[in-house]
PDB file of N, CA and C in Angstrom:
ATOM      1  N   MET A   1      64.342  86.385  89.307  1.00  0.00           N
ATOM      2  CA  MET A   1      64.181  86.829  90.673  1.00  0.00           C
ATOM      3  C   MET A   1      63.203  85.887  91.385  1.00  0.00           C
ATOM      4  N   ARG A   2      63.548  85.499  92.586  1.00  0.00           N
ATOM      5  CA  ARG A   2      62.682  84.564  93.301  1.00  0.00           C
ATOM      6  C   ARG A   2      61.455  85.276  93.861  1.00  0.00           C
ATOM      7  N   PRO A   3      60.350  84.551  93.994  1.00  0.00           N
ATOM      8  CA  PRO A   3      59.136  85.154  94.553  1.00  0.00           C
ATOM      9  C   PRO A   3      59.356  85.593  95.994  1.00  0.00           C
ATOM     10  N   ILE A   4      58.732  86.691  96.366  1.00  0.00           N
ATOM     11  CA  ILE A   4      58.805  87.173  97.742  1.00  0.00           C
ATOM     12  C   ILE A   4      57.563  86.668  98.462  1.00  0.00           C
ATOM     13  N   LYS A   5      57.736  85.562  99.196  1.00  0.00           N
ATOM     14  CA  LYS A   5      56.621  84.933  99.890  1.00  0.00           C
ATOM     15  C   LYS A   5      57.056  84.599 101.312  1.00  0.00           C
ATOM     16  N   PHE A   6      56.110  84.688 102.215  1.00  0.00           N
ATOM     17  CA  PHE A   6      56.343  84.347 103.611  1.00  0.00           C
ATOM     18  C   PHE A   6      55.200  83.461 104.080  1.00  0.00           C
ATOM     19  N   ARG A   7      55.443  82.782 105.182  1.00  0.00           N
ATOM     20  CA  ARG A   7      54.361  82.078 105.863  1.00  0.00           C
ATOM     21  C   ARG A   7      54.573  82.250 107.352  1.00  0.00           C
ATOM     22  N   GLU A   8      53.464  82.269 108.064  1.00  0.00           N
ATOM     23  CA  GLU A   8      53.544  82.357 109.514  1.00  0.00           C
ATOM     24  C   GLU A   8      52.605  81.322 110.107  1.00  0.00           C
ATOM     25  N   PRO A   9      53.016  80.708 111.208  1.00  0.00           N
ATOM     26  CA  PRO A   9      52.157  79.683 111.804  1.00  0.00           C
ATOM     27  C   PRO A   9      50.954  80.304 112.503  1.00  0.00           C
ATOM     28  N   ILE A  10      49.829  79.662 112.350  1.00  0.00           N
ATOM     29  CA  ILE A  10      48.639  80.021 113.115  1.00  0.00           C
ATOM     30  C   ILE A  10      48.537  78.987 114.221  1.00  0.00           C
ATOM     31  N   VAL A  11      48.509  79.447 115.445  1.00  0.00           N
ATOM     32  CA  VAL A  11      48.440  78.538 116.593  1.00  0.00           C
ATOM     33  C   VAL A  11      47.188  78.834 117.407  1.00  0.00           C
ATOM     34  N   ASN A  12      46.686  77.807 118.106  1.00  0.00           N
ATOM     35  CA  ASN A  12      45.509  78.026 118.939  1.00  0.00           C
ATOM     36  C   ASN A  12      45.919  78.642 120.278  1.00  0.00           C
ATOM     37  N   ARG A  13      44.973  78.830 121.164  1.00  0.00           N
ATOM     38  CA  ARG A  13      45.254  79.485 122.457  1.00  0.00           C
ATOM     39  C   ARG A  13      46.219  78.702 123.328  1.00  0.00           C
ATOM     40  N   LYS A  14      46.337  77.414 123.064  1.00  0.00           N
ATOM     41  CA  LYS A  14      47.267  76.584 123.831  1.00  0.00           C
ATOM     42  C   LYS A  14      48.651  76.553 123.193  1.00  0.00           C
ATOM     43  N   GLY A  15      48.813  77.279 122.088  1.00  0.00           N
ATOM     44  CA  GLY A  15      50.103  77.331 121.414  1.00  0.00           C
ATOM     45  C   GLY A  15      50.358  76.169 120.477  1.00  0.00           C
ATOM     46  N   VAL A  16      49.309  75.408 120.147  1.00  0.00           N
ATOM     47  CA  VAL A  16      49.438  74.259 119.264  1.00  0.00           C
ATOM     48  C   VAL A  16      49.227  74.705 117.813  1.00  0.00           C
ATOM     49  N   PHE A  17      50.111  74.273 116.931  1.00  0.00           N
ATOM     50  CA  PHE A  17      50.028  74.620 115.517  1.00  0.00           C
ATOM     51  C   PHE A  17      48.703  74.169 114.917  1.00  0.00           C
ATOM     52  N   VAL A  18      48.069  75.070 114.117  1.00  0.00           N
ATOM     53  CA  VAL A  18      46.805  74.763 113.460  1.00  0.00           C
ATOM     54  C   VAL A  18      46.959  74.762 111.934  1.00  0.00           C
ATOM     55  N   ASP A  19      47.582  75.801 111.394  1.00  0.00           N
ATOM     56  CA  ASP A  19      47.704  75.937 109.941  1.00  0.00           C
ATOM     57  C   ASP A  19      48.721  77.028 109.624  1.00  0.00           C
ATOM     58  N   TRP A  20      48.936  77.296 108.335  1.00  0.00           N
ATOM     59  CA  TRP A  20      49.831  78.354 107.877  1.00  0.00           C
ATOM     60  C   TRP A  20      49.025  79.486 107.254  1.00  0.00           C
ATOM     61  N   HIS A  21      49.475  80.718 107.475  1.00  0.00           N
ATOM     62  CA  HIS A  21      48.975  81.880 106.739  1.00  0.00           C
ATOM     63  C   HIS A  21      50.102  82.315 105.818  1.00  0.00           C
ATOM     64  N   TYR A  22      49.831  82.326 104.509  1.00  0.00           N
ATOM     65  CA  TYR A  22      50.835  82.723 103.523  1.00  0.00           C
ATOM     66  C   TYR A  22      50.611  84.180 103.159  1.00  0.00           C
ATOM     67  N   TRP A  23      51.694  84.932 103.042  1.00  0.00           N
ATOM     68  CA  TRP A  23      51.579  86.328 102.654  1.00  0.00           C
ATOM     69  C   TRP A  23      52.794  86.736 101.834  1.00  0.00           C
ATOM     70  N   GLY A  24      52.673  87.848 101.157  1.00  0.00           N
ATOM     71  CA  GLY A  24      53.733  88.337 100.288  1.00  0.00           C
ATOM     72  C   GLY A  24      53.135  88.784  98.970  1.00  0.00           C
ATOM     73  N   VAL A  25      53.883  88.648  97.896  1.00  0.00           N
ATOM     74  CA  VAL A  25      53.411  89.051  96.576  1.00  0.00           C
ATOM     75  C   VAL A  25      53.005  87.795  95.805  1.00  0.00           C
ATOM     76  N   PHE A  26      51.727  87.702  95.487  1.00  0.00           N
ATOM     77  CA  PHE A  26      51.176  86.571  94.743  1.00  0.00           C
ATOM     78  C   PHE A  26      50.455  87.115  93.518  1.00  0.00           C
ATOM     79  N   ASP A  27      50.860  86.672  92.344  1.00  0.00           N
ATOM     80  CA  ASP A  27      50.255  87.126  91.085  1.00  0.00           C
ATOM     81  C   ASP A  27      50.222  88.647  90.986  1.00  0.00           C
ATOM     82  N   GLY A  28      51.287  89.294  91.459  1.00  0.00           N
ATOM     83  CA  GLY A  28      51.400  90.743  91.352  1.00  0.00           C
ATOM     84  C   GLY A  28      50.659  91.531  92.412  1.00  0.00           C
ATOM     85  N   CYS A  29      49.979  90.846  93.332  1.00  0.00           N
ATOM     86  CA  CYS A  29      49.235  91.528  94.395  1.00  0.00           C
ATOM     87  C   CYS A  29      49.874  91.233  95.749  1.00  0.00           C
ATOM     88  N   PHE A  30      49.917  92.245  96.610  1.00  0.00           N
ATOM     89  CA  PHE A  30      50.480  92.056  97.947  1.00  0.00           C
ATOM     90  C   PHE A  30      49.396  91.597  98.901  1.00  0.00           C
ATOM     91  N   ILE A  31      49.650  90.503  99.581  1.00  0.00           N
ATOM     92  CA  ILE A  31      48.763  89.997 100.627  1.00  0.00           C
ATOM     93  C   ILE A  31      49.492  90.204 101.944  1.00  0.00           C
ATOM     94  N   ALA A  32      48.858  90.898 102.876  1.00  0.00           N
ATOM     95  CA  ALA A  32      49.502  91.274 104.134  1.00  0.00           C
ATOM     96  C   ALA A  32      49.416  90.164 105.171  1.00  0.00           C
ATOM     97  N   PRO A  33      50.346  90.193 106.147  1.00  0.00           N
ATOM     98  CA  PRO A  33      50.258  89.228 107.246  1.00  0.00           C
ATOM     99  C   PRO A  33      49.052  89.526 108.115  1.00  0.00           C
ATOM    100  N   ILE A  34      48.524  88.497 108.779  1.00  0.00           N
ATOM    101  CA  ILE A  34      47.381  88.718 109.657  1.00  0.00           C
ATOM    102  C   ILE A  34      47.780  88.742 111.124  1.00  0.00           C
ATOM    103  N   LEU A  35      48.870  88.092 111.449  1.00  0.00           N
ATOM    104  CA  LEU A  35      49.331  88.037 112.836  1.00  0.00           C
ATOM    105  C   LEU A  35      50.722  88.642 112.919  1.00  0.00           C
ATOM    106  N   TYR A  36      51.033  89.249 114.029  1.00  0.00           N
ATOM    107  CA  TYR A  36      52.355  89.865 114.153  1.00  0.00           C
ATOM    108  C   TYR A  36      53.193  89.273 115.274  1.00  0.00           C
ATOM    109  N   LYS A  37      52.591  88.454 116.121  1.00  0.00           N
ATOM    110  CA  LYS A  37      53.353  87.915 117.250  1.00  0.00           C
ATOM    111  C   LYS A  37      54.091  86.621 116.922  1.00  0.00           C
ATOM    112  N   ASN A  38      53.720  85.974 115.835  1.00  0.00           N
ATOM    113  CA  ASN A  38      54.365  84.717 115.463  1.00  0.00           C
ATOM    114  C   ASN A  38      55.532  84.970 114.513  1.00  0.00           C
ATOM    115  N   PRO A  39      56.509  84.090 114.495  1.00  0.00           N
ATOM    116  CA  PRO A  39      57.635  84.267 113.566  1.00  0.00           C
ATOM    117  C   PRO A  39      57.180  84.097 112.123  1.00  0.00           C
ATOM    118  N   HIS A  40      57.882  84.729 111.224  1.00  0.00           N
ATOM    119  CA  HIS A  40      57.603  84.618 109.800  1.00  0.00           C
ATOM    120  C   HIS A  40      58.733  83.836 109.157  1.00  0.00           C
ATOM    121  N   PHE A  41      58.387  82.950 108.240  1.00  0.00           N
ATOM    122  CA  PHE A  41      59.372  82.137 107.541  1.00  0.00           C
ATOM    123  C   PHE A  41      59.327  82.492 106.059  1.00  0.00           C
ATOM    124  N   GLN A  42      60.479  82.775 105.465  1.00  0.00           N
ATOM    125  CA  GLN A  42      60.529  83.199 104.075  1.00  0.00           C
ATOM    126  C   GLN A  42      60.797  82.015 103.144  1.00  0.00           C
ATOM    127  N   PHE A  43      60.204  82.083 101.968  1.00  0.00           N
ATOM    128  CA  PHE A  43      60.440  81.099 100.921  1.00  0.00           C
ATOM    129  C   PHE A  43      61.856  81.291 100.394  1.00  0.00           C
ATOM    130  N   THR A  44      62.596  80.203 100.240  1.00  0.00           N
ATOM    131  CA  THR A  44      64.000  80.297  99.813  1.00  0.00           C
ATOM    132  C   THR A  44      64.151  80.509  98.308  1.00  0.00           C
ATOM    133  N   GLY A  45      63.109  80.227  97.550  1.00  0.00           N
ATOM    134  CA  GLY A  45      63.219  80.297  96.095  1.00  0.00           C
ATOM    135  C   GLY A  45      63.605  78.958  95.489  1.00  0.00           C
ATOM    136  N   PHE A  46      63.797  77.944  96.331  1.00  0.00           N
ATOM    137  CA  PHE A  46      64.190  76.616  95.868  1.00  0.00           C
ATOM    138  C   PHE A  46      63.107  75.592  96.168  1.00  0.00           C
ATOM    139  N   CYS A  47      63.167  74.495  95.437  1.00  0.00           N
ATOM    140  CA  CYS A  47      62.297  73.348  95.694  1.00  0.00           C
ATOM    141  C   CYS A  47      63.179  72.135  95.960  1.00  0.00           C
ATOM    142  N   ASP A  48      62.646  71.180  96.706  1.00  0.00           N
ATOM    143  CA  ASP A  48      63.420  69.971  96.988  1.00  0.00           C
ATOM    144  C   ASP A  48      63.361  69.022  95.789  1.00  0.00           C
ATOM    145  N   LYS A  49      63.928  67.842  95.961  1.00  0.00           N
ATOM    146  CA  LYS A  49      64.014  66.897  94.833  1.00  0.00           C
ATOM    147  C   LYS A  49      62.655  66.385  94.383  1.00  0.00           C
ATOM    148  N   GLU A  50      61.609  66.590  95.203  1.00  0.00           N
ATOM    149  CA  GLU A  50      60.259  66.166  94.833  1.00  0.00           C
ATOM    150  C   GLU A  50      59.389  67.346  94.409  1.00  0.00           C
ATOM    151  N   GLY A  51      59.996  68.539  94.285  1.00  0.00           N
ATOM    152  CA  GLY A  51      59.262  69.712  93.834  1.00  0.00           C
ATOM    153  C   GLY A  51      58.574  70.505  94.925  1.00  0.00           C
ATOM    154  N   GLN A  52      58.743  70.115  96.187  1.00  0.00           N
ATOM    155  CA  GLN A  52      58.126  70.838  97.291  1.00  0.00           C
ATOM    156  C   GLN A  52      58.939  72.089  97.612  1.00  0.00           C
ATOM    157  N   GLN A  53      58.253  73.218  97.827  1.00  0.00           N
ATOM    158  CA  GLN A  53      58.940  74.467  98.142  1.00  0.00           C
ATOM    159  C   GLN A  53      59.696  74.353  99.462  1.00  0.00           C
ATOM    160  N   ILE A  54      60.874  74.977  99.511  1.00  0.00           N
ATOM    161  CA  ILE A  54      61.699  74.973 100.721  1.00  0.00           C
ATOM    162  C   ILE A  54      61.576  76.329 101.404  1.00  0.00           C
ATOM    163  N   TRP A  55      61.186  76.312 102.678  1.00  0.00           N
ATOM    164  CA  TRP A  55      60.981  77.523 103.482  1.00  0.00           C
ATOM    165  C   TRP A  55      61.950  77.524 104.653  1.00  0.00           C
ATOM    166  N   GLU A  56      62.203  78.708 105.201  1.00  0.00           N
ATOM    167  CA  GLU A  56      62.934  78.784 106.463  1.00  0.00           C
ATOM    168  C   GLU A  56      62.182  77.910 107.468  1.00  0.00           C
ATOM    169  N   GLY A  57      62.896  77.255 108.347  1.00  0.00           N
ATOM    170  CA  GLY A  57      62.267  76.421 109.366  1.00  0.00           C
ATOM    171  C   GLY A  57      61.898  75.025 108.904  1.00  0.00           C
ATOM    172  N   ASP A  58      62.070  74.739 107.608  1.00  0.00           N
ATOM    173  CA  ASP A  58      61.803  73.382 107.129  1.00  0.00           C
ATOM    174  C   ASP A  58      62.887  72.433 107.621  1.00  0.00           C
ATOM    175  N   ILE A  59      62.483  71.224 107.907  1.00  0.00           N
ATOM    176  CA  ILE A  59      63.422  70.185 108.316  1.00  0.00           C
ATOM    177  C   ILE A  59      63.718  69.359 107.068  1.00  0.00           C
ATOM    178  N   MET A  60      65.000  69.283 106.737  1.00  0.00           N
ATOM    179  CA  MET A  60      65.430  68.656 105.496  1.00  0.00           C
ATOM    180  C   MET A  60      66.180  67.353 105.767  1.00  0.00           C
ATOM    181  N   GLU A  61      66.035  66.430 104.844  1.00  0.00           N
ATOM    182  CA  GLU A  61      66.795  65.182 104.884  1.00  0.00           C
ATOM    183  C   GLU A  61      67.671  65.159 103.635  1.00  0.00           C
ATOM    184  N   TYR A  62      68.894  64.737 103.806  1.00  0.00           N
ATOM    185  CA  TYR A  62      69.772  64.580 102.644  1.00  0.00           C
ATOM    186  C   TYR A  62      70.783  63.491 102.945  1.00  0.00           C
ATOM    187  N   PHE A  63      71.384  62.981 101.894  1.00  0.00           N
ATOM    188  CA  PHE A  63      72.345  61.899 102.034  1.00  0.00           C
ATOM    189  C   PHE A  63      73.727  62.375 101.632  1.00  0.00           C
ATOM    190  N   THR A  64      74.714  61.979 102.407  1.00  0.00           N
ATOM    191  CA  THR A  64      76.105  62.229 102.053  1.00  0.00           C
ATOM    192  C   THR A  64      76.661  60.907 101.513  1.00  0.00           C
ATOM    193  N   THR A  65      77.914  60.890 101.214  1.00  0.00           N
ATOM    194  CA  THR A  65      78.547  59.659 100.750  1.00  0.00           C
ATOM    195  C   THR A  65      78.479  58.582 101.830  1.00  0.00           C
ATOM    196  N   TYR A  66      78.444  59.008 103.089  1.00  0.00           N
ATOM    197  CA  TYR A  66      78.558  58.060 104.204  1.00  0.00           C
ATOM    198  C   TYR A  66      77.271  57.812 104.973  1.00  0.00           C
ATOM    199  N   ASP A  67      76.375  58.782 105.052  1.00  0.00           N
ATOM    200  CA  ASP A  67      75.202  58.595 105.886  1.00  0.00           C
ATOM    201  C   ASP A  67      74.057  59.533 105.497  1.00  0.00           C
ATOM    202  N   LYS A  68      72.917  59.340 106.192  1.00  0.00           N
ATOM    203  CA  LYS A  68      71.759  60.206 106.025  1.00  0.00           C
ATOM    204  C   LYS A  68      71.827  61.283 107.107  1.00  0.00           C
ATOM    205  N   ARG A  69      71.503  62.523 106.751  1.00  0.00           N
ATOM    206  CA  ARG A  69      71.513  63.611 107.720  1.00  0.00           C
ATOM    207  C   ARG A  69      70.195  64.364 107.669  1.00  0.00           C
ATOM    208  N   ILE A  70      69.877  64.982 108.798  1.00  0.00           N
ATOM    209  CA  ILE A  70      68.682  65.812 108.908  1.00  0.00           C
ATOM    210  C   ILE A  70      69.136  67.165 109.426  1.00  0.00           C
ATOM    211  N   THR A  71      68.581  68.242 108.848  1.00  0.00           N
ATOM    212  CA  THR A  71      68.970  69.586 109.251  1.00  0.00           C
ATOM    213  C   THR A  71      67.795  70.534 109.076  1.00  0.00           C
ATOM    214  N   VAL A  72      67.930  71.756 109.557  1.00  0.00           N
ATOM    215  CA  VAL A  72      66.882  72.766 109.468  1.00  0.00           C
ATOM    216  C   VAL A  72      67.381  73.912 108.593  1.00  0.00           C
ATOM    217  N   VAL A  73      66.514  74.420 107.713  1.00  0.00           N
ATOM    218  CA  VAL A  73      66.869  75.559 106.869  1.00  0.00           C
ATOM    219  C   VAL A  73      66.886  76.811 107.739  1.00  0.00           C
ATOM    220  N   VAL A  74      67.970  77.561 107.666  1.00  0.00           N
ATOM    221  CA  VAL A  74      68.087  78.814 108.417  1.00  0.00           C
ATOM    222  C   VAL A  74      68.357  79.955 107.450  1.00  0.00           C
ATOM    223  N   GLU A  75      68.126  81.185 107.916  1.00  0.00           N
ATOM    224  CA  GLU A  75      68.337  82.362 107.083  1.00  0.00           C
ATOM    225  C   GLU A  75      69.537  83.126 107.608  1.00  0.00           C
ATOM    226  N   TYR A  76      70.291  83.697 106.716  1.00  0.00           N
ATOM    227  CA  TYR A  76      71.390  84.565 107.130  1.00  0.00           C
ATOM    228  C   TYR A  76      71.485  85.710 106.141  1.00  0.00           C
ATOM    229  N   GLU A  77      71.646  86.898 106.642  1.00  0.00           N
ATOM    230  CA  GLU A  77      71.800  88.114 105.840  1.00  0.00           C
ATOM    231  C   GLU A  77      70.947  88.085 104.579  1.00  0.00           C
ATOM    232  N   ALA A  78      71.558  87.949 103.408  1.00  0.00           N
ATOM    233  CA  ALA A  78      70.816  88.064 102.159  1.00  0.00           C
ATOM    234  C   ALA A  78      70.603  86.725 101.461  1.00  0.00           C
ATOM    235  N   GLY A  79      70.807  85.600 102.148  1.00  0.00           N
ATOM    236  CA  GLY A  79      70.638  84.297 101.508  1.00  0.00           C
ATOM    237  C   GLY A  79      70.205  83.255 102.512  1.00  0.00           C
ATOM    238  N   PHE A  80      70.095  82.032 102.052  1.00  0.00           N
ATOM    239  CA  PHE A  80      69.666  80.939 102.912  1.00  0.00           C
ATOM    240  C   PHE A  80      70.733  79.867 102.933  1.00  0.00           C
ATOM    241  N   MET A  81      70.798  79.165 104.050  1.00  0.00           N
ATOM    242  CA  MET A  81      71.757  78.074 104.135  1.00  0.00           C
ATOM    243  C   MET A  81      71.288  77.049 105.146  1.00  0.00           C
ATOM    244  N   LEU A  82      71.986  75.960 105.189  1.00  0.00           N
ATOM    245  CA  LEU A  82      71.771  74.912 106.175  1.00  0.00           C
ATOM    246  C   LEU A  82      72.911  74.982 107.167  1.00  0.00           C
ATOM    247  N   PRO A  83      72.687  74.562 108.413  1.00  0.00           N
ATOM    248  CA  PRO A  83      73.770  74.615 109.395  1.00  0.00           C
ATOM    249  C   PRO A  83      75.033  73.890 108.953  1.00  0.00           C
ATOM    250  N   HIS A  84      74.882  72.866 108.094  1.00  0.00           N
ATOM    251  CA  HIS A  84      76.046  72.100 107.640  1.00  0.00           C
ATOM    252  C   HIS A  84      76.671  72.683 106.382  1.00  0.00           C
ATOM    253  N   GLY A  85      76.216  73.858 105.963  1.00  0.00           N
ATOM    254  CA  GLY A  85      76.747  74.482 104.756  1.00  0.00           C
ATOM    255  C   GLY A  85      75.774  74.384 103.605  1.00  0.00           C
ATOM    256  N   HIS A  86      76.208  74.800 102.455  1.00  0.00           N
ATOM    257  CA  HIS A  86      75.358  74.801 101.268  1.00  0.00           C
ATOM    258  C   HIS A  86      75.330  73.415 100.643  1.00  0.00           C
ATOM    259  N   ILE A  87      74.126  72.981 100.282  1.00  0.00           N
ATOM    260  CA  ILE A  87      73.935  71.691  99.631  1.00  0.00           C
ATOM    261  C   ILE A  87      72.990  71.934  98.468  1.00  0.00           C
ATOM    262  N   ALA A  88      73.241  71.309  97.351  1.00  0.00           N
ATOM    263  CA  ALA A  88      72.406  71.513  96.173  1.00  0.00           C
ATOM    264  C   ALA A  88      70.974  71.060  96.454  1.00  0.00           C
ATOM    265  N   PRO A  89      69.963  71.916  96.182  1.00  0.00           N
ATOM    266  CA  PRO A  89      68.573  71.546  96.437  1.00  0.00           C
ATOM    267  C   PRO A  89      68.136  70.215  95.851  1.00  0.00           C
ATOM    268  N   PRO A  90      68.644  69.767  94.678  1.00  0.00           N
ATOM    269  CA  PRO A  90      68.173  68.469  94.166  1.00  0.00           C
ATOM    270  C   PRO A  90      68.484  67.291  95.089  1.00  0.00           C
ATOM    271  N   THR A  91      69.400  67.457  96.039  1.00  0.00           N
ATOM    272  CA  THR A  91      69.717  66.364  96.949  1.00  0.00           C
ATOM    273  C   THR A  91      68.893  66.421  98.230  1.00  0.00           C
ATOM    274  N   LEU A  92      68.085  67.470  98.400  1.00  0.00           N
ATOM    275  CA  LEU A  92      67.331  67.681  99.636  1.00  0.00           C
ATOM    276  C   LEU A  92      65.904  67.167  99.526  1.00  0.00           C
ATOM    277  N   LYS A  93      65.341  66.772 100.676  1.00  0.00           N
ATOM    278  CA  LYS A  93      63.935  66.392 100.739  1.00  0.00           C
ATOM    279  C   LYS A  93      63.340  67.013 101.992  1.00  0.00           C
ATOM    280  N   VAL A  94      62.242  67.762 101.835  1.00  0.00           N
ATOM    281  CA  VAL A  94      61.537  68.339 102.981  1.00  0.00           C
ATOM    282  C   VAL A  94      60.816  67.196 103.690  1.00  0.00           C
ATOM    283  N   ILE A  95      61.097  67.022 104.988  1.00  0.00           N
ATOM    284  CA  ILE A  95      60.416  65.971 105.750  1.00  0.00           C
ATOM    285  C   ILE A  95      59.521  66.546 106.840  1.00  0.00           C
ATOM    286  N   GLY A  96      59.498  67.875 106.952  1.00  0.00           N
ATOM    287  CA  GLY A  96      58.655  68.526 107.942  1.00  0.00           C
ATOM    288  C   GLY A  96      59.133  69.937 108.178  1.00  0.00           C
ATOM    289  N   ASN A  97      58.644  70.521 109.293  1.00  0.00           N
ATOM    290  CA  ASN A  97      59.098  71.845 109.699  1.00  0.00           C
ATOM    291  C   ASN A  97      59.026  71.950 111.214  1.00  0.00           C
ATOM    292  N   VAL A  98      59.598  73.014 111.739  1.00  0.00           N
ATOM    293  CA  VAL A  98      59.752  73.131 113.186  1.00  0.00           C
ATOM    294  C   VAL A  98      58.428  73.288 113.915  1.00  0.00           C
ATOM    295  N   TYR A  99      57.352  73.698 113.234  1.00  0.00           N
ATOM    296  CA  TYR A  99      56.051  73.841 113.894  1.00  0.00           C
ATOM    297  C   TYR A  99      55.203  72.589 113.803  1.00  0.00           C
ATOM    298  N   GLU A 100      55.111  72.006 112.625  1.00  0.00           N
ATOM    299  CA  GLU A 100      54.244  70.839 112.447  1.00  0.00           C
ATOM    300  C   GLU A 100      54.885  69.538 112.923  1.00  0.00           C
ATOM    301  N   ASN A 101      56.208  69.495 112.963  1.00  0.00           N
ATOM    302  CA  ASN A 101      56.900  68.248 113.284  1.00  0.00           C
ATOM    303  C   ASN A 101      57.989  68.438 114.333  1.00  0.00           C
ATOM    304  N   PRO A 102      57.651  68.982 115.501  1.00  0.00           N
ATOM    305  CA  PRO A 102      58.677  69.189 116.524  1.00  0.00           C
ATOM    306  C   PRO A 102      59.295  67.882 117.015  1.00  0.00           C
ATOM    307  N   GLU A 103      58.601  66.762 116.783  1.00  0.00           N
ATOM    308  CA  GLU A 103      59.137  65.462 117.214  1.00  0.00           C
ATOM    309  C   GLU A 103      60.398  65.083 116.444  1.00  0.00           C
ATOM    310  N   LEU A 104      60.623  65.730 115.294  1.00  0.00           N
ATOM    311  CA  LEU A 104      61.848  65.465 114.539  1.00  0.00           C
ATOM    312  C   LEU A 104      63.054  66.170 115.151  1.00  0.00           C
ATOM    313  N   LEU A 105      62.785  67.051 116.099  1.00  0.00           N
ATOM    314  CA  LEU A 105      63.846  67.785 116.788  1.00  0.00           C
ATOM    315  C   LEU A 105      63.944  67.295 118.230  1.00  0.00           C
ATOM    316  N   GLU A 106      65.073  67.473 118.819  1.00  0.00           N
ATOM    317  CA  GLU A 106      65.290  67.089 120.210  1.00  0.00           C
ATOM    318  C   GLU A 106      65.707  68.335 120.981  1.00  0.00           C
ATOM    319  N   ASP A 107      64.878  68.767 121.931  1.00  0.00           N
ATOM    320  CA  ASP A 107      65.137  69.998 122.697  1.00  0.00           C
ATOM    321  C   ASP A 107      65.346  71.182 121.763  1.00  0.00           C
ATOM    322  N   GLY A 108      64.560  71.248 120.689  1.00  0.00           N
ATOM    323  CA  GLY A 108      64.670  72.358 119.748  1.00  0.00           C
ATOM    324  C   GLY A 108      65.835  72.272 118.803  1.00  0.00           C
ATOM    325  N   LYS A 109      66.604  71.179 118.884  1.00  0.00           N
ATOM    326  CA  LYS A 109      67.761  71.009 118.012  1.00  0.00           C
ATOM    327  C   LYS A 109      67.602  69.731 117.201  1.00  0.00           C
ATOM    328  N   ILE A 110      68.386  69.589 116.187  1.00  0.00           N
ATOM    329  CA  ILE A 110      68.335  68.411 115.334  1.00  0.00           C
ATOM    330  C   ILE A 110      68.728  67.178 116.135  1.00  0.00           C
ATOM    331  N   LYS A 111      67.968  66.099 115.996  1.00  0.00           N
ATOM    332  CA  LYS A 111      68.287  64.856 116.712  1.00  0.00           C
ATOM    333  C   LYS A 111      69.596  64.279 116.213  1.00  0.00           C
TER     334      LYS A 111
END
């Protein structure tokens, strides 16, 4: 069973990202969220090819037979997926997320 973990962005009064607050079940203890107005991103239970945890809102890079692609991890019902469909985590690399690296997106969408 995958760990039940979430993170939420901590932003300053100007709405600029400062850090992450992690909450959920850690070592058998529940840690509660501290903020309720910000979105929460859930851990997918997977790691990328370099061992970095993959969370909702992460910006991923992967290669197809023909080219390099960038996409954002999204959540649906009871599982996680990428807008381009399911791709094996060993082929993925986390290159940022929608809060810390908005420059990787164009008008809130993938460049």
